[in-house]
Short mmCIF file of C-alpha atoms and ligand atoms in Angstrom, two decimals:
data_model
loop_
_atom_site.label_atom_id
_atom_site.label_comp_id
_atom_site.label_asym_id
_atom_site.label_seq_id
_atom_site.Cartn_x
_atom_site.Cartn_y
_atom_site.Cartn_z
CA UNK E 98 159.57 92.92 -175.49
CA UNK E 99 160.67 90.65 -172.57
CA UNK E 100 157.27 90.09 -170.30
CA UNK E 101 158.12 91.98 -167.06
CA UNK E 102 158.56 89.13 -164.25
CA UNK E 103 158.47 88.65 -160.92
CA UNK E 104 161.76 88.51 -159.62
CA UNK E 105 162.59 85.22 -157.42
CA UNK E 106 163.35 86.70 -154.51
CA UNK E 107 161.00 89.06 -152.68
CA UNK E 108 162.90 91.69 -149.82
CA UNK E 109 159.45 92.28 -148.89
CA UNK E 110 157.17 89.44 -148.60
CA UNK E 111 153.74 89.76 -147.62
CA UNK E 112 150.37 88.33 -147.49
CA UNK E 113 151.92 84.72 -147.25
CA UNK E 114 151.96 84.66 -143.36
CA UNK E 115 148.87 84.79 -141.17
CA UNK E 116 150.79 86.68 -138.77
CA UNK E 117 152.20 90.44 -139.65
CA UNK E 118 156.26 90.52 -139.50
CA UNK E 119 158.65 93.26 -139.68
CA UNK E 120 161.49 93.87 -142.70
CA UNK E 121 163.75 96.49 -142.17
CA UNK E 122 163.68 99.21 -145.13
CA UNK E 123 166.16 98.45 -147.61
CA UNK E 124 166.20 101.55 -149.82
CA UNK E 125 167.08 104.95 -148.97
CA UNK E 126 164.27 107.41 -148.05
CA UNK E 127 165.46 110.46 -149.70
CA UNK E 128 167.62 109.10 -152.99
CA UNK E 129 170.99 110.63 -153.91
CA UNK E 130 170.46 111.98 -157.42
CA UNK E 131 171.25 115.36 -159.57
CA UNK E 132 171.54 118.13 -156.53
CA UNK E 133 169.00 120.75 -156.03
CA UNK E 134 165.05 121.12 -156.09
CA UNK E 135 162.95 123.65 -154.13
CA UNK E 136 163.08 121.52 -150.50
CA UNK E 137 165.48 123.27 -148.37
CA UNK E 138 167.78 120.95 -146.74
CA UNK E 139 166.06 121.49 -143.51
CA UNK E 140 162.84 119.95 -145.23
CA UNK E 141 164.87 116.82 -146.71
CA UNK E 142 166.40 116.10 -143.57
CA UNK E 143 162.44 116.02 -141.67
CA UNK E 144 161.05 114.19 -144.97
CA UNK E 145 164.13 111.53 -144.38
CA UNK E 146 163.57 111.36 -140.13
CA UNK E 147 160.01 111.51 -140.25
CA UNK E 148 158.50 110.19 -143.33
CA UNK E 149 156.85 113.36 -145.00
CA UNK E 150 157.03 117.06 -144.88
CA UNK E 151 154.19 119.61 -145.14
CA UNK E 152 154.55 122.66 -147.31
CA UNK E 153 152.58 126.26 -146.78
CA UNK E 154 150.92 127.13 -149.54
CA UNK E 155 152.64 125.46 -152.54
CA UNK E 156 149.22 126.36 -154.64
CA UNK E 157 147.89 129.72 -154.50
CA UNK E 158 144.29 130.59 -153.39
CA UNK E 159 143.11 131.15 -156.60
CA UNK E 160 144.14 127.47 -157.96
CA UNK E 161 142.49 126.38 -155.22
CA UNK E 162 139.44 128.30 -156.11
CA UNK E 163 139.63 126.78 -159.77
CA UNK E 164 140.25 123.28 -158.90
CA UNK E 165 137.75 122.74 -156.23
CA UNK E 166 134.86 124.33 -158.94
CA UNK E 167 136.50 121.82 -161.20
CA UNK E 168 135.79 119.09 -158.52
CA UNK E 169 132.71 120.24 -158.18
CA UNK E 170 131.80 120.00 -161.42
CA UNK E 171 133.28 116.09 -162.12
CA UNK E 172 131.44 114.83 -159.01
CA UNK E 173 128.20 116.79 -160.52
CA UNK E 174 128.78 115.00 -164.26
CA UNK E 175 126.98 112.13 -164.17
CA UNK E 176 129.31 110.09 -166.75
CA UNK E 177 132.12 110.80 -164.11
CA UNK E 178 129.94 109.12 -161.90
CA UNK E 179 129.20 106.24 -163.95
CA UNK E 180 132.89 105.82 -164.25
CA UNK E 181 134.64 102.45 -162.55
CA UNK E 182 137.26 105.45 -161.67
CA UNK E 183 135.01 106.79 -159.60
CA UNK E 184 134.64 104.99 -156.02
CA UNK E 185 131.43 105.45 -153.72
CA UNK E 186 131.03 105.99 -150.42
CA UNK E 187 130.11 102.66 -148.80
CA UNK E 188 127.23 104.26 -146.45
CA UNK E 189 125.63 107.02 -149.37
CA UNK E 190 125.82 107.81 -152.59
CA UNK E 191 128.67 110.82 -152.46
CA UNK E 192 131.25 110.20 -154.29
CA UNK E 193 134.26 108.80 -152.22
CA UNK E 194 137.52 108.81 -154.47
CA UNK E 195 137.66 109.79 -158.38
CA UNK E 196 141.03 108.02 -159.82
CA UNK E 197 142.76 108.80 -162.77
CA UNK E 198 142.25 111.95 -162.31
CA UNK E 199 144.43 113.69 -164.47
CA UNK E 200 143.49 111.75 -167.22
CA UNK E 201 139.78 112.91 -166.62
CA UNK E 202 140.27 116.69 -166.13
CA UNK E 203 142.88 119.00 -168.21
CA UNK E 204 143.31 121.40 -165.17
CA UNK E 205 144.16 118.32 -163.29
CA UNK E 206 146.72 116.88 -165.46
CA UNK E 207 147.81 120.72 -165.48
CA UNK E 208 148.49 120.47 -162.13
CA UNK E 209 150.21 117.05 -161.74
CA UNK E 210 152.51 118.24 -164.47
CA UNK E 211 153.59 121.45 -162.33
CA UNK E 212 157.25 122.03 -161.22
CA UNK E 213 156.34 123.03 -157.78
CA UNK E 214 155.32 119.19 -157.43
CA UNK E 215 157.41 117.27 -159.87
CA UNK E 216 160.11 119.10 -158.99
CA UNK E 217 160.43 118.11 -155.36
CA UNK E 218 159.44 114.24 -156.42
CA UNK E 219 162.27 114.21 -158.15
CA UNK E 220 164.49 115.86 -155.49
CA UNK E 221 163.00 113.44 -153.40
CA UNK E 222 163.50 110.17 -155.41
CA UNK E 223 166.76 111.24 -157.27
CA UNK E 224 165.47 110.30 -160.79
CA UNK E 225 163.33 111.61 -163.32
CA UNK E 226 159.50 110.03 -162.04
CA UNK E 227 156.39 109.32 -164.10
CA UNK E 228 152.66 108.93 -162.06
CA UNK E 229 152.00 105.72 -160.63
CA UNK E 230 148.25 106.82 -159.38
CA UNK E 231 146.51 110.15 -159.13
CA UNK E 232 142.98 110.18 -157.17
CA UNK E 233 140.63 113.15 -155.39
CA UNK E 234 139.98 111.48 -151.93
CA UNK E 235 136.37 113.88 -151.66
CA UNK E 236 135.83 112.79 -147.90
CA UNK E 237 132.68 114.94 -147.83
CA UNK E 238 130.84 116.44 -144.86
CA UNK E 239 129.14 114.19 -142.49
CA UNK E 240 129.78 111.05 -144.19
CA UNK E 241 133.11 111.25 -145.59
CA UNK E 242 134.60 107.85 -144.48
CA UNK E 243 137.93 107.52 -143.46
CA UNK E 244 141.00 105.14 -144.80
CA UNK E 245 142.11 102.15 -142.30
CA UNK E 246 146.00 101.90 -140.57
CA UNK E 247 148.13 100.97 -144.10
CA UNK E 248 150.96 101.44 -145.89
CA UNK E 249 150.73 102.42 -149.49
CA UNK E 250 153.84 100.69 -150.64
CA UNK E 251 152.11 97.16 -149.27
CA UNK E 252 149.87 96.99 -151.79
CA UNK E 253 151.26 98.82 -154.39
CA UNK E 254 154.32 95.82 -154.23
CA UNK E 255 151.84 92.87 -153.66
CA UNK E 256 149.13 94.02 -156.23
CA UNK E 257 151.14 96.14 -158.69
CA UNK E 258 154.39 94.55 -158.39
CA UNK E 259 156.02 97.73 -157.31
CA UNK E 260 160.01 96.46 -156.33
CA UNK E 261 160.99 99.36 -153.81
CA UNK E 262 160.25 101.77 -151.90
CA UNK E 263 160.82 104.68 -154.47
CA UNK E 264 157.74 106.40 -154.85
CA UNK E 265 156.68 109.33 -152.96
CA UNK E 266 152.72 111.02 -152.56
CA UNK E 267 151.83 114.61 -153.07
CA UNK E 268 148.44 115.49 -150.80
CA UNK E 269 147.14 118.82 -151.80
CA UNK E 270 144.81 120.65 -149.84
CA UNK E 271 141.68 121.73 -151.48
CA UNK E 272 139.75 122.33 -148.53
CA UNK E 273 141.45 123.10 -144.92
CA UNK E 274 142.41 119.91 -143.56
CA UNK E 275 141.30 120.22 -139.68
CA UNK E 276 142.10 118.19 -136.78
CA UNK E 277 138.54 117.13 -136.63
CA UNK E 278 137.25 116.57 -140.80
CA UNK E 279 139.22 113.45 -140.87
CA UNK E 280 143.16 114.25 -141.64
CA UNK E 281 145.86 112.66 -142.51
CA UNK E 282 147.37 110.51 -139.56
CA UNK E 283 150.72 109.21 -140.15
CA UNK E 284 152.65 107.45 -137.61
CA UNK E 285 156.52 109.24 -138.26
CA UNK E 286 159.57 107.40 -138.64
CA UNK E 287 156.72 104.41 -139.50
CA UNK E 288 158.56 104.64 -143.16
CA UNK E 289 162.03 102.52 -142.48
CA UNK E 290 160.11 99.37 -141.48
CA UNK E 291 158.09 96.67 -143.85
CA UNK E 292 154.97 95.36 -142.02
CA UNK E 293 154.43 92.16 -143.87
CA UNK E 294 150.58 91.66 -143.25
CA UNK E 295 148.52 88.63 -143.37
CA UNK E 296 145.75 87.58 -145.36
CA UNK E 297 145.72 86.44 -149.05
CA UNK E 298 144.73 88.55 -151.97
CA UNK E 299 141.46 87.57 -153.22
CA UNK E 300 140.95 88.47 -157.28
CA UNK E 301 139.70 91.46 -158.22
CA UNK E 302 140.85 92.92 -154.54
CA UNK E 303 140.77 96.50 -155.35
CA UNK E 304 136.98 96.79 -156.35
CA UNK E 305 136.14 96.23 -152.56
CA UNK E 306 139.74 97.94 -150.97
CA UNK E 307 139.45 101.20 -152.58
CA UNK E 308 136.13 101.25 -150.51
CA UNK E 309 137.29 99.79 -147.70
CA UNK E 310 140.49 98.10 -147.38
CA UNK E 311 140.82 94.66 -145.02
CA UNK E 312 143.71 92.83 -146.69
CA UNK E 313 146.53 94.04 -146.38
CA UNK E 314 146.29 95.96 -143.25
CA UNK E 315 148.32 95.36 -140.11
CA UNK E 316 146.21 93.15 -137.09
CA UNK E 317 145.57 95.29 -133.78
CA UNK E 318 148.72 93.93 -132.41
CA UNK E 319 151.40 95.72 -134.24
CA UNK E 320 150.01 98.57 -134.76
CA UNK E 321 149.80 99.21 -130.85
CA UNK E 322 153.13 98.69 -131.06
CA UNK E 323 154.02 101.06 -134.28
CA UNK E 324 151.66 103.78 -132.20
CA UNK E 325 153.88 103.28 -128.87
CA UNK E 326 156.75 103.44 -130.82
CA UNK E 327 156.45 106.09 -133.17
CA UNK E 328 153.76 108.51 -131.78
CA UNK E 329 151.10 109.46 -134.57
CA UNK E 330 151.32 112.91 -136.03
CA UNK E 331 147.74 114.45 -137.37
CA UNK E 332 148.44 116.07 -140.68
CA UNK E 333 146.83 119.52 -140.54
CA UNK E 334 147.25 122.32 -143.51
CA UNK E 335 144.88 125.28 -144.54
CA UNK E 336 143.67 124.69 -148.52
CA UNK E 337 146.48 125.22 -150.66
CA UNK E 338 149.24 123.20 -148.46
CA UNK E 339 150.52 119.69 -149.63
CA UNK E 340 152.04 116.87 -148.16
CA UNK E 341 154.75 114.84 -149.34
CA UNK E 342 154.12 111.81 -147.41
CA UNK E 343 156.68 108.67 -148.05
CA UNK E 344 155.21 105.46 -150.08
CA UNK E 345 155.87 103.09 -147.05
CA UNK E 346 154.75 105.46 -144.16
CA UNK E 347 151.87 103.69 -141.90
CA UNK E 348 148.86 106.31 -142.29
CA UNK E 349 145.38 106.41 -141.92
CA UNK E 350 142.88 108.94 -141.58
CA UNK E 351 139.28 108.65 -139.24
CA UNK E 352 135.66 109.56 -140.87
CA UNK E 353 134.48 113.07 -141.46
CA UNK E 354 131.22 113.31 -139.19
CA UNK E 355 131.71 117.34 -139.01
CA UNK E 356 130.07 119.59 -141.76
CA UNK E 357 133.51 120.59 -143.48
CA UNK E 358 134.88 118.64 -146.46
CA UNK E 359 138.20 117.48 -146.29
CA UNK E 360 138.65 117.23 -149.93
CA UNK E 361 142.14 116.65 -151.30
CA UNK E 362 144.25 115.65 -154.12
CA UNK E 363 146.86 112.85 -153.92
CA UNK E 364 149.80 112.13 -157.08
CA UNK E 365 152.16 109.46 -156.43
CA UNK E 366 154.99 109.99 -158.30
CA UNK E 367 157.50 106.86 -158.29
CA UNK E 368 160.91 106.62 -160.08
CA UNK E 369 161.44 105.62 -164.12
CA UNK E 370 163.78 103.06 -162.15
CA UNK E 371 160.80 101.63 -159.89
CA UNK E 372 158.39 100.47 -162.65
CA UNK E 373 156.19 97.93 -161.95
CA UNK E 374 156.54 94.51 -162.44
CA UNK E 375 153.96 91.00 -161.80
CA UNK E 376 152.43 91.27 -158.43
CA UNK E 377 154.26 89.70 -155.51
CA UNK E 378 151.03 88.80 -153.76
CA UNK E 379 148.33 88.54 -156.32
CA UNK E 380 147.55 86.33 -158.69
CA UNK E 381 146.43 89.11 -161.65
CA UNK E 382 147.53 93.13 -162.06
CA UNK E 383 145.12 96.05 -161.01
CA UNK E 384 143.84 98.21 -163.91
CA UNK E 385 145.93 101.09 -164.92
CA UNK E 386 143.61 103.38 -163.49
CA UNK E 387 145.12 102.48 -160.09
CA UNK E 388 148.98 101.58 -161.19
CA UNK E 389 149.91 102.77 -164.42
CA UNK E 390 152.19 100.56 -166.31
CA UNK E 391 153.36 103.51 -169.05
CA UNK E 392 156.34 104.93 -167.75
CA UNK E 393 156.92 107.58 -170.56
O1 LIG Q 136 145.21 100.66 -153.22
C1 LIG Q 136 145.62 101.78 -153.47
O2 LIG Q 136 146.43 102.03 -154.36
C2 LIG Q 136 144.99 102.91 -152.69
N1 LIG Q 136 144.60 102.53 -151.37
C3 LIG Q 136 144.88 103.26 -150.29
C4 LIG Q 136 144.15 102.96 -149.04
N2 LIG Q 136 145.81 104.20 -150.26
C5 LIG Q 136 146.65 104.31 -151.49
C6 LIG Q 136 145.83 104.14 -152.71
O3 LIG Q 136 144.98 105.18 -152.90
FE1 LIG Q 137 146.97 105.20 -148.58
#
């Protein structure tokens, strides 16, 4: 077995500047592949324009029910909580993210395995797909902290040597994700452009970014510009509704000082023809808890 390698040329360099630059997007948002899956066209067509879609409902109340008990219960176990999978809350000692999540609970892996979400990856990225990451963002009442202005697909190509922008994230809803409990904020149409950012990758990056993330986030500057330009679009949904949200879409989402839990469940799916090579911008690979390297 060849070792992967970092191809020569990099369409979307980053992290080598100390100034953030714009790439166009090179890839296709929504990939031709086998026809059919259970987006309408109408849904494609927004996903494609806008950068994500929101779907009513895909689980039913009563999943909902099961798999916020079963979150309950992992954030009460206290080897869960000893777990480097599990991520803190800078400011307490909640629990902040839990990833590798469907390697730590069968209902979970249950669920990432379910048509109703695999089935519109696929659709969505015109191959079969295999999960890149899978994490419980808890953001719990009062001091739930939020995520900074990023794209996903910045660091998953500088850290995890991720080639192109062919992976796609499923949100789920476990609690009713308000205006006000710290939603999703994507900027739409944000998708079809690269914002190289500056800043080098120091080693061992992700044990201080999955808390809070500084490298690899656009300055001030451009994203005034990317807000002017593209609006930003609060992601609201009652439990039970998901989001499939583009890998390159700039998003954020603002701390939860209100007493509701936004809790929610994110699977990024990315294509058996997107695996990961090296890093473009680091000089070692992130565990496989965050970027798994077995495609099958
Ligand atoms: O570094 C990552 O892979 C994670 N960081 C953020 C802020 N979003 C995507 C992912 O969970
Ligand atoms: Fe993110």
């Amino acid at each position: 077995m060849t070792a992967a390698t970092t191809p020569l040329f990099d369409p979307y360099p980053t992290r080598v500047v100390d100034h953030a630059t714009h790439v166009d997007r090179r890839e296709p948002v929504v990939w031709p592949g086998p026809a059919g899956g259970p987006l309408p066209e109408a849904d494609l067509a927004r996903y494609d324009r806008d950068g994500f879609v929101t779907v009513d409902q895909l689980i039913e109340p009563d999943e909902v029910t099961l798999l916020r008990a079963e979150l309950d219960r992992l954030c009460a176990d206290p080897r869960v909580r000893a777990d480097e999978r599990t991520i803190g809350e800078p400011d307490s000692d909640a629990v902040r993210s839990i990833f590798e999540i469907h390697r730590i609970s069968d209902l979970m892996a249950e669920l990432v395995a379910d048509p109703r979400l695999v089935g519109r990856a696929r659709q969505i990225l015109g191959s079969d797909v295999y999960i890149h990451q899978s994490r419980a963002n808890l953001k719990p009442g009062f001091n739930g902290s939020g995520f900074y202005w990023h794209s996903d697909f910045e660091t998953w190509h500088a850290e995890d040597g991720m080639p192109a922008m062919r992976a796609v994230s499923v949100s789920i809803a476990l609690t009713d994700n308000h205006v006000h409990n710290g939603a999703l904020m994507i900027m739409p149409g944000s998708h079809r452009t690269f914002v190289a950012c500056p800043g080098e990758t120091p080693d061992g990056h992700y044990r201080t970014s999955l808390r809070r993330q500084e490298i690899g986030t656009p300055d001030p500057a451009t994203l005034t510009g990317f807000a002017e330009r593209h609006g930003i679009s609060v992601v609201t949904g009652a439990a039970g509704s998901a989001t499939l949200f583009d890998s390159n879409c700039m998003h954020g989402s603002a701390d939860n000082i209100t007493p509701f839990p936004r809790a929610n469940l994110f699977v990024v799916y990315n294509s058996v023809e997107n695996a990961l090579g090296e890093p473009y911008a680091a000089r070692g690979r992130r565990p496989g808890f965050v970027a798994a390297r077995e495609v099958g």
